[in-house]
């Protein structure tokens, strides 16, 4: 059951808000670009993250003016006016003093509030936030292009990879994201809001923030440069800065449990006793090369039949090499193995088997620690690395990281070095190797 939605009056407008949890700390969640209080509960991952925060706080969420369930606006409001919506929601929810959690564009609102009302701000938490839009998000010479793309694609879900790359291949999440956009704001409103956000510059007020502050930023954030987070860490007095791996801009995607852990420890002094299950595994991604072109040439019915045969062959090889299928990605598979050598040999076998159908596939593997998540899903930086490695493989290639190559030393497997490559979400370049058995294949 959804929590009750109430309305706070801020000037002439009404701001929608919800309260979840009964913890000892009031935590005001200041959303980013657009939001929708009710729709957030339709994504199990987002709903789980909300519940996680509500487990140690009285969580107060709201939709900013002009978005979601709140009133639409006329003229462009100043950041000061938008910041006052936070005060109005706190008053309506009976919160005298709260910790503020500002994400992305909401970070600027939270920073202005914390500097203006320190007596009402217990602490400040920022995620993927920035002080200056032009240097942290989109430079002025690229703004028109961004606005044009926004106008053309808003509400279609096609921009999901720019916000949550780790879930971009999930058709269900893509459909939810399209609804999130449409129910968060209209296309014109989205352009309007982006143009308004492009003027954000709170750099002059940042040094005047005197409340305890935690700054969280993913190193490969696709929307807001990690340098924006580092700037805040240097200029907010005595701030605590935590740089996380990953590239998702949406905080509830990727390593969301780590995000929640950091926030809980910062606000309460302790982390939860139960950590997510973590195991060492070899992660494999497969992908059909040029699948869109092939599907268009064959037609829906023939392509669907061919894809079924492909899936059956991949599953046969996974069973043969004790692989565990996690999920399909539309035109490929995500699987794990309890040994890297079996993973490499399975990848080679998949390339060979699927080749009999006249299809080229590429395979990427990496060994590392993964998180076991509800619903038999997995997460963690190792999954992202394997995905990026697969994207760098050519048709008919099995490409692995140096970690995999080192772990299978002494086996009959042989590799050709492919050099060092930068991977999104990682600071250091990664050495890649191609399986010699597949070098020069189809």
PDB file of C-alpha atoms in Angstrom, residues 8-260:
ATOM      1  CA  UNK A   8       2.296  21.577   1.792  1.00  0.00           C
ATOM      2  CA  UNK A   9       1.537  25.150   0.769  1.00  0.00           C
ATOM      3  CA  UNK A  10       4.570  27.083  -0.462  1.00  0.00           C
ATOM      4  CA  UNK A  11       3.460  30.544  -1.515  1.00  0.00           C
ATOM      5  CA  UNK A  12       0.676  30.070  -4.049  1.00  0.00           C
ATOM      6  CA  UNK A  13       1.634  26.513  -4.900  1.00  0.00           C
ATOM      7  CA  UNK A  14       1.076  23.146  -3.263  1.00  0.00           C
ATOM      8  CA  UNK A  15       3.982  20.741  -2.883  1.00  0.00           C
ATOM      9  CA  UNK A  16       3.220  17.014  -2.671  1.00  0.00           C
ATOM     10  CA  UNK A  17       5.045  15.001   0.002  1.00  0.00           C
ATOM     11  CA  UNK A  18       5.035  11.580   1.674  1.00  0.00           C
ATOM     12  CA  UNK A  19       6.391  10.422   5.045  1.00  0.00           C
ATOM     13  CA  UNK A  20       7.699   6.877   5.527  1.00  0.00           C
ATOM     14  CA  UNK A  21       9.286   5.299   8.597  1.00  0.00           C
ATOM     15  CA  UNK A  22       9.408   6.316  12.244  1.00  0.00           C
ATOM     16  CA  UNK A  23      13.125   6.457  12.994  1.00  0.00           C
ATOM     17  CA  UNK A  24      14.650   8.972  15.414  1.00  0.00           C
ATOM     18  CA  UNK A  25      16.110  11.148  12.637  1.00  0.00           C
ATOM     19  CA  UNK A  26      14.071  13.212  10.192  1.00  0.00           C
ATOM     20  CA  UNK A  27      15.617  12.810   6.732  1.00  0.00           C
ATOM     21  CA  UNK A  28      14.341  15.076   3.940  1.00  0.00           C
ATOM     22  CA  UNK A  29      14.952  13.606   0.497  1.00  0.00           C
ATOM     23  CA  UNK A  30      15.451  16.465  -2.001  1.00  0.00           C
ATOM     24  CA  UNK A  31      15.028  14.884  -5.465  1.00  0.00           C
ATOM     25  CA  UNK A  32      16.912  15.607  -8.628  1.00  0.00           C
ATOM     26  CA  UNK A  33      15.691  16.724 -12.044  1.00  0.00           C
ATOM     27  CA  UNK A  34      12.172  15.207 -12.020  1.00  0.00           C
ATOM     28  CA  UNK A  35      10.355  12.792  -9.724  1.00  0.00           C
ATOM     29  CA  UNK A  36       6.977  11.240  -8.994  1.00  0.00           C
ATOM     30  CA  UNK A  37       6.226  10.143  -5.444  1.00  0.00           C
ATOM     31  CA  UNK A  38       3.776   7.381  -6.379  1.00  0.00           C
ATOM     32  CA  UNK A  39       5.621   5.968  -9.393  1.00  0.00           C
ATOM     33  CA  UNK A  40       8.805   5.488  -7.381  1.00  0.00           C
ATOM     34  CA  UNK A  41       7.104   2.591  -5.601  1.00  0.00           C
ATOM     35  CA  UNK A  42       6.518   0.766  -8.918  1.00  0.00           C
ATOM     36  CA  UNK A  43      10.237   0.060  -9.368  1.00  0.00           C
ATOM     37  CA  UNK A  44      11.169  -2.666  -6.852  1.00  0.00           C
ATOM     38  CA  UNK A  45      14.774  -1.464  -6.648  1.00  0.00           C
ATOM     39  CA  UNK A  46      13.781   2.136  -5.937  1.00  0.00           C
ATOM     40  CA  UNK A  47      11.100   1.023  -3.475  1.00  0.00           C
ATOM     41  CA  UNK A  48      13.666  -1.129  -1.682  1.00  0.00           C
ATOM     42  CA  UNK A  49      16.042   1.821  -1.415  1.00  0.00           C
ATOM     43  CA  UNK A  50      13.293   4.022   0.044  1.00  0.00           C
ATOM     44  CA  UNK A  51      12.480   1.330   2.604  1.00  0.00           C
ATOM     45  CA  UNK A  52      16.173   1.048   3.426  1.00  0.00           C
ATOM     46  CA  UNK A  53      16.407   4.755   4.260  1.00  0.00           C
ATOM     47  CA  UNK A  54      13.141   4.607   6.176  1.00  0.00           C
ATOM     48  CA  UNK A  55      14.594   1.795   8.268  1.00  0.00           C
ATOM     49  CA  UNK A  56      16.736   4.254  10.252  1.00  0.00           C
ATOM     50  CA  UNK A  57      14.878   7.555   9.750  1.00  0.00           C
ATOM     51  CA  UNK A  58      11.554   9.264   9.387  1.00  0.00           C
ATOM     52  CA  UNK A  59      11.945   9.801   5.641  1.00  0.00           C
ATOM     53  CA  UNK A  60      10.219  12.831   4.126  1.00  0.00           C
ATOM     54  CA  UNK A  61      10.036  12.773   0.313  1.00  0.00           C
ATOM     55  CA  UNK A  62       8.519  15.412  -1.952  1.00  0.00           C
ATOM     56  CA  UNK A  63       8.124  16.360  -5.613  1.00  0.00           C
ATOM     57  CA  UNK A  64       9.602  19.744  -6.410  1.00  0.00           C
ATOM     58  CA  UNK A  65       7.349  22.433  -7.859  1.00  0.00           C
ATOM     59  CA  UNK A  66       6.696  21.843 -11.536  1.00  0.00           C
ATOM     60  CA  UNK A  67       7.236  18.069 -11.303  1.00  0.00           C
ATOM     61  CA  UNK A  68       5.417  14.896 -10.316  1.00  0.00           C
ATOM     62  CA  UNK A  69       2.378  15.363  -8.084  1.00  0.00           C
ATOM     63  CA  UNK A  70       3.165  18.977  -7.168  1.00  0.00           C
ATOM     64  CA  UNK A  71       1.661  22.085  -8.738  1.00  0.00           C
ATOM     65  CA  UNK A  72       2.994  23.283 -12.051  1.00  0.00           C
ATOM     66  CA  UNK A  73       4.600  26.706 -12.151  1.00  0.00           C
ATOM     67  CA  UNK A  74       4.378  29.793 -14.312  1.00  0.00           C
ATOM     68  CA  UNK A  75       7.511  31.915 -14.306  1.00  0.00           C
ATOM     69  CA  UNK A  76      10.974  30.496 -13.709  1.00  0.00           C
ATOM     70  CA  UNK A  77      11.474  30.452  -9.925  1.00  0.00           C
ATOM     71  CA  UNK A  78      14.798  31.355  -8.390  1.00  0.00           C
ATOM     72  CA  UNK A  79      16.781  28.742  -6.481  1.00  0.00           C
ATOM     73  CA  UNK A  80      15.869  30.645  -3.321  1.00  0.00           C
ATOM     74  CA  UNK A  81      12.165  30.185  -4.047  1.00  0.00           C
ATOM     75  CA  UNK A  82      12.596  26.491  -4.825  1.00  0.00           C
ATOM     76  CA  UNK A  83      14.653  26.065  -1.658  1.00  0.00           C
ATOM     77  CA  UNK A  84      11.732  27.458   0.317  1.00  0.00           C
ATOM     78  CA  UNK A  85       9.697  24.428  -0.755  1.00  0.00           C
ATOM     79  CA  UNK A  86      11.947  22.392   1.559  1.00  0.00           C
ATOM     80  CA  UNK A  87      11.002  24.614   4.492  1.00  0.00           C
ATOM     81  CA  UNK A  88       7.306  24.393   3.597  1.00  0.00           C
ATOM     82  CA  UNK A  89       7.415  20.578   3.472  1.00  0.00           C
ATOM     83  CA  UNK A  90       9.301  20.365   6.765  1.00  0.00           C
ATOM     84  CA  UNK A  91       6.741  22.645   8.420  1.00  0.00           C
ATOM     85  CA  UNK A  92       3.828  20.609   7.059  1.00  0.00           C
ATOM     86  CA  UNK A  93       5.438  17.334   8.183  1.00  0.00           C
ATOM     87  CA  UNK A  94       6.094  18.708  11.671  1.00  0.00           C
ATOM     88  CA  UNK A  95       9.873  18.548  11.325  1.00  0.00           C
ATOM     89  CA  UNK A  96      11.725  21.204  13.310  1.00  0.00           C
ATOM     90  CA  UNK A  97      15.192  19.911  12.448  1.00  0.00           C
ATOM     91  CA  UNK A  98      16.210  17.388   9.832  1.00  0.00           C
ATOM     92  CA  UNK A  99      19.092  15.957   7.864  1.00  0.00           C
ATOM     93  CA  UNK A 100      18.845  16.941   4.201  1.00  0.00           C
ATOM     94  CA  UNK A 101      19.660  14.451   1.454  1.00  0.00           C
ATOM     95  CA  UNK A 102      20.076  16.266  -1.872  1.00  0.00           C
ATOM     96  CA  UNK A 103      20.753  14.370  -5.091  1.00  0.00           C
ATOM     97  CA  UNK A 104      21.898  15.860  -8.397  1.00  0.00           C
ATOM     98  CA  UNK A 105      20.111  19.190  -8.973  1.00  0.00           C
ATOM     99  CA  UNK A 106      18.442  18.789  -5.571  1.00  0.00           C
ATOM    100  CA  UNK A 107      21.888  19.079  -4.022  1.00  0.00           C
ATOM    101  CA  UNK A 108      22.019  22.799  -4.824  1.00  0.00           C
ATOM    102  CA  UNK A 109      18.667  23.342  -3.092  1.00  0.00           C
ATOM    103  CA  UNK A 110      19.848  21.383  -0.067  1.00  0.00           C
ATOM    104  CA  UNK A 111      23.111  23.338   0.128  1.00  0.00           C
ATOM    105  CA  UNK A 112      21.342  26.698  -0.001  1.00  0.00           C
ATOM    106  CA  UNK A 113      18.914  25.554   2.700  1.00  0.00           C
ATOM    107  CA  UNK A 114      21.709  24.269   4.946  1.00  0.00           C
ATOM    108  CA  UNK A 115      23.619  27.543   4.638  1.00  0.00           C
ATOM    109  CA  UNK A 116      20.483  29.649   5.194  1.00  0.00           C
ATOM    110  CA  UNK A 117      18.850  27.608   7.978  1.00  0.00           C
ATOM    111  CA  UNK A 118      21.658  25.863   9.895  1.00  0.00           C
ATOM    112  CA  UNK A 119      19.467  25.796  12.998  1.00  0.00           C
ATOM    113  CA  UNK A 120      16.998  23.561  11.134  1.00  0.00           C
ATOM    114  CA  UNK A 121      19.633  21.401   9.433  1.00  0.00           C
ATOM    115  CA  UNK A 122      20.983  18.526  11.470  1.00  0.00           C
ATOM    116  CA  UNK A 123      23.303  17.342   8.685  1.00  0.00           C
ATOM    117  CA  UNK A 124      23.702  17.493   4.914  1.00  0.00           C
ATOM    118  CA  UNK A 125      24.138  14.523   2.572  1.00  0.00           C
ATOM    119  CA  UNK A 126      24.864  15.056  -1.125  1.00  0.00           C
ATOM    120  CA  UNK A 127      24.907  12.458  -3.895  1.00  0.00           C
ATOM    121  CA  UNK A 128      25.945  13.139  -7.493  1.00  0.00           C
ATOM    122  CA  UNK A 129      25.583  16.834  -6.726  1.00  0.00           C
ATOM    123  CA  UNK A 130      27.231  19.934  -8.133  1.00  0.00           C
ATOM    124  CA  UNK A 131      27.705  23.594  -7.317  1.00  0.00           C
ATOM    125  CA  UNK A 132      28.007  24.879 -10.896  1.00  0.00           C
ATOM    126  CA  UNK A 133      26.004  23.332 -13.741  1.00  0.00           C
ATOM    127  CA  UNK A 134      28.218  24.613 -16.558  1.00  0.00           C
ATOM    128  CA  UNK A 135      31.375  22.951 -15.236  1.00  0.00           C
ATOM    129  CA  UNK A 136      29.848  19.918 -13.525  1.00  0.00           C
ATOM    130  CA  UNK A 137      27.119  18.830 -15.926  1.00  0.00           C
ATOM    131  CA  UNK A 138      26.895  20.415 -19.393  1.00  0.00           C
ATOM    132  CA  UNK A 139      29.167  23.178 -20.725  1.00  0.00           C
ATOM    133  CA  UNK A 140      27.405  26.113 -22.445  1.00  0.00           C
ATOM    134  CA  UNK A 141      28.518  25.103 -25.942  1.00  0.00           C
ATOM    135  CA  UNK A 142      26.754  21.725 -25.598  1.00  0.00           C
ATOM    136  CA  UNK A 143      23.553  22.924 -23.949  1.00  0.00           C
ATOM    137  CA  UNK A 144      21.519  23.488 -27.133  1.00  0.00           C
ATOM    138  CA  UNK A 145      22.305  19.961 -28.316  1.00  0.00           C
ATOM    139  CA  UNK A 146      21.270  18.502 -24.976  1.00  0.00           C
ATOM    140  CA  UNK A 147      18.007  20.457 -25.035  1.00  0.00           C
ATOM    141  CA  UNK A 148      17.255  19.319 -28.589  1.00  0.00           C
ATOM    142  CA  UNK A 149      17.830  15.662 -27.673  1.00  0.00           C
ATOM    143  CA  UNK A 150      15.726  16.074 -24.562  1.00  0.00           C
ATOM    144  CA  UNK A 151      12.888  17.575 -26.601  1.00  0.00           C
ATOM    145  CA  UNK A 152      13.022  14.744 -29.155  1.00  0.00           C
ATOM    146  CA  UNK A 153      13.388  11.736 -26.830  1.00  0.00           C
ATOM    147  CA  UNK A 154      11.622  12.716 -23.605  1.00  0.00           C
ATOM    148  CA  UNK A 155       9.142  10.088 -22.470  1.00  0.00           C
ATOM    149  CA  UNK A 156      10.444   7.318 -24.747  1.00  0.00           C
ATOM    150  CA  UNK A 157      12.925   5.724 -22.348  1.00  0.00           C
ATOM    151  CA  UNK A 158      15.695   6.071 -24.937  1.00  0.00           C
ATOM    152  CA  UNK A 159      17.799   8.222 -22.608  1.00  0.00           C
ATOM    153  CA  UNK A 160      17.934   5.666 -19.804  1.00  0.00           C
ATOM    154  CA  UNK A 161      21.537   4.705 -20.554  1.00  0.00           C
ATOM    155  CA  UNK A 162      22.571   8.252 -19.703  1.00  0.00           C
ATOM    156  CA  UNK A 163      21.115   7.903 -16.212  1.00  0.00           C
ATOM    157  CA  UNK A 164      21.417   4.219 -15.287  1.00  0.00           C
ATOM    158  CA  UNK A 165      23.760   2.288 -17.614  1.00  0.00           C
ATOM    159  CA  UNK A 166      23.652  -0.772 -15.363  1.00  0.00           C
ATOM    160  CA  UNK A 167      19.927  -1.177 -16.018  1.00  0.00           C
ATOM    161  CA  UNK A 168      19.719   0.117 -19.578  1.00  0.00           C
ATOM    162  CA  UNK A 169      19.467  -3.406 -21.022  1.00  0.00           C
ATOM    163  CA  UNK A 170      16.477  -4.261 -18.813  1.00  0.00           C
ATOM    164  CA  UNK A 171      13.349  -3.690 -20.962  1.00  0.00           C
ATOM    165  CA  UNK A 172      11.093  -3.568 -17.908  1.00  0.00           C
ATOM    166  CA  UNK A 173      13.174  -0.831 -16.305  1.00  0.00           C
ATOM    167  CA  UNK A 174      13.365   1.056 -19.604  1.00  0.00           C
ATOM    168  CA  UNK A 175       9.554   1.047 -19.811  1.00  0.00           C
ATOM    169  CA  UNK A 176       9.338   2.232 -16.202  1.00  0.00           C
ATOM    170  CA  UNK A 177      11.862   4.989 -16.927  1.00  0.00           C
ATOM    171  CA  UNK A 178       9.782   6.186 -19.871  1.00  0.00           C
ATOM    172  CA  UNK A 179       6.787   6.488 -17.524  1.00  0.00           C
ATOM    173  CA  UNK A 180       8.984   8.203 -14.918  1.00  0.00           C
ATOM    174  CA  UNK A 181       9.849  10.867 -17.467  1.00  0.00           C
ATOM    175  CA  UNK A 182       6.277  11.328 -18.686  1.00  0.00           C
ATOM    176  CA  UNK A 183       4.750  11.434 -15.200  1.00  0.00           C
ATOM    177  CA  UNK A 184       7.577  13.578 -13.857  1.00  0.00           C
ATOM    178  CA  UNK A 185       7.196  16.397 -16.395  1.00  0.00           C
ATOM    179  CA  UNK A 186       6.020  17.072 -19.927  1.00  0.00           C
ATOM    180  CA  UNK A 187       8.633  17.398 -22.715  1.00  0.00           C
ATOM    181  CA  UNK A 188       8.324  21.183 -22.701  1.00  0.00           C
ATOM    182  CA  UNK A 189       8.579  21.268 -18.925  1.00  0.00           C
ATOM    183  CA  UNK A 190      11.674  19.042 -19.031  1.00  0.00           C
ATOM    184  CA  UNK A 191      13.369  21.451 -21.448  1.00  0.00           C
ATOM    185  CA  UNK A 192      12.176  24.391 -19.325  1.00  0.00           C
ATOM    186  CA  UNK A 193      13.595  22.838 -16.149  1.00  0.00           C
ATOM    187  CA  UNK A 194      16.910  21.950 -17.780  1.00  0.00           C
ATOM    188  CA  UNK A 195      17.354  25.472 -19.064  1.00  0.00           C
ATOM    189  CA  UNK A 196      16.585  26.720 -15.562  1.00  0.00           C
ATOM    190  CA  UNK A 197      19.048  24.271 -13.986  1.00  0.00           C
ATOM    191  CA  UNK A 198      21.759  25.323 -16.436  1.00  0.00           C
ATOM    192  CA  UNK A 199      21.952  28.612 -14.532  1.00  0.00           C
ATOM    193  CA  UNK A 200      22.699  26.967 -11.174  1.00  0.00           C
ATOM    194  CA  UNK A 201      25.840  28.352  -9.547  1.00  0.00           C
ATOM    195  CA  UNK A 202      26.003  28.109  -5.770  1.00  0.00           C
ATOM    196  CA  UNK A 203      29.799  28.230  -5.532  1.00  0.00           C
ATOM    197  CA  UNK A 204      29.749  31.492  -3.522  1.00  0.00           C
ATOM    198  CA  UNK A 205      27.661  29.929  -0.722  1.00  0.00           C
ATOM    199  CA  UNK A 206      29.435  26.563  -0.480  1.00  0.00           C
ATOM    200  CA  UNK A 207      32.146  27.709   1.994  1.00  0.00           C
ATOM    201  CA  UNK A 208      29.462  29.051   4.331  1.00  0.00           C
ATOM    202  CA  UNK A 209      27.942  25.609   4.961  1.00  0.00           C
ATOM    203  CA  UNK A 210      28.698  24.820   8.609  1.00  0.00           C
ATOM    204  CA  UNK A 211      26.676  21.659   9.248  1.00  0.00           C
ATOM    205  CA  UNK A 212      28.162  18.128   9.181  1.00  0.00           C
ATOM    206  CA  UNK A 213      28.284  17.144   5.507  1.00  0.00           C
ATOM    207  CA  UNK A 214      28.691  13.829   3.670  1.00  0.00           C
ATOM    208  CA  UNK A 215      29.433  13.911  -0.069  1.00  0.00           C
ATOM    209  CA  UNK A 216      28.950  10.749  -2.136  1.00  0.00           C
ATOM    210  CA  UNK A 217      29.882  10.578  -5.810  1.00  0.00           C
ATOM    211  CA  UNK A 218      30.412   7.718  -8.250  1.00  0.00           C
ATOM    212  CA  UNK A 219      33.662   8.074 -10.108  1.00  0.00           C
ATOM    213  CA  UNK A 220      32.132   7.357 -13.526  1.00  0.00           C
ATOM    214  CA  UNK A 221      28.813   9.212 -13.028  1.00  0.00           C
ATOM    215  CA  UNK A 222      27.324   9.573 -16.527  1.00  0.00           C
ATOM    216  CA  UNK A 223      25.565  12.876 -15.815  1.00  0.00           C
ATOM    217  CA  UNK A 224      27.623  14.806 -13.267  1.00  0.00           C
ATOM    218  CA  UNK A 225      31.408  14.807 -13.410  1.00  0.00           C
ATOM    219  CA  UNK A 226      33.179  13.367 -10.408  1.00  0.00           C
ATOM    220  CA  UNK A 227      35.168  16.606 -10.362  1.00  0.00           C
ATOM    221  CA  UNK A 228      31.968  18.346  -9.230  1.00  0.00           C
ATOM    222  CA  UNK A 229      31.906  16.137  -6.135  1.00  0.00           C
ATOM    223  CA  UNK A 230      35.587  16.690  -5.502  1.00  0.00           C
ATOM    224  CA  UNK A 231      35.056  20.447  -5.744  1.00  0.00           C
ATOM    225  CA  UNK A 232      32.373  20.294  -3.058  1.00  0.00           C
ATOM    226  CA  UNK A 233      34.645  18.189  -0.861  1.00  0.00           C
ATOM    227  CA  UNK A 234      37.395  20.807  -1.096  1.00  0.00           C
ATOM    228  CA  UNK A 235      35.163  23.803  -0.395  1.00  0.00           C
ATOM    229  CA  UNK A 236      32.600  22.656   2.186  1.00  0.00           C
ATOM    230  CA  UNK A 237      34.375  22.970   5.551  1.00  0.00           C
ATOM    231  CA  UNK A 238      35.192  19.623   7.200  1.00  0.00           C
ATOM    232  CA  UNK A 239      33.087  17.649   4.722  1.00  0.00           C
ATOM    233  CA  UNK A 240      33.395  13.861   4.555  1.00  0.00           C
ATOM    234  CA  UNK A 241      33.938  12.684   0.989  1.00  0.00           C
ATOM    235  CA  UNK A 242      33.320   9.125  -0.236  1.00  0.00           C
ATOM    236  CA  UNK A 243      34.094   8.285  -3.850  1.00  0.00           C
ATOM    237  CA  UNK A 244      32.275   5.190  -5.044  1.00  0.00           C
ATOM    238  CA  UNK A 245      32.885   2.934  -8.043  1.00  0.00           C
ATOM    239  CA  UNK A 246      30.279   2.824 -10.806  1.00  0.00           C
ATOM    240  CA  UNK A 247      28.732   5.058 -13.420  1.00  0.00           C
ATOM    241  CA  UNK A 248      25.003   5.157 -12.616  1.00  0.00           C
ATOM    242  CA  UNK A 249      23.725   8.641 -11.902  1.00  0.00           C
ATOM    243  CA  UNK A 250      20.541   7.263 -10.333  1.00  0.00           C
ATOM    244  CA  UNK A 251      21.475   6.653  -6.723  1.00  0.00           C
ATOM    245  CA  UNK A 252      19.224   3.621  -6.238  1.00  0.00           C
ATOM    246  CA  UNK A 253      20.945   1.735  -9.084  1.00  0.00           C
ATOM    247  CA  UNK A 254      24.353   0.100  -8.962  1.00  0.00           C
ATOM    248  CA  UNK A 255      25.900  -0.041  -5.484  1.00  0.00           C
ATOM    249  CA  UNK A 256      22.831   1.388  -3.751  1.00  0.00           C
ATOM    250  CA  UNK A 257      23.365  -0.702  -0.611  1.00  0.00           C
ATOM    251  CA  UNK A 258      26.777   0.893  -0.173  1.00  0.00           C
ATOM    252  CA  UNK A 259      25.194   4.349  -0.579  1.00  0.00           C
ATOM    253  CA  UNK A 260      22.604   3.580   2.105  1.00  0.00           C
TER     254      UNK A 260
END
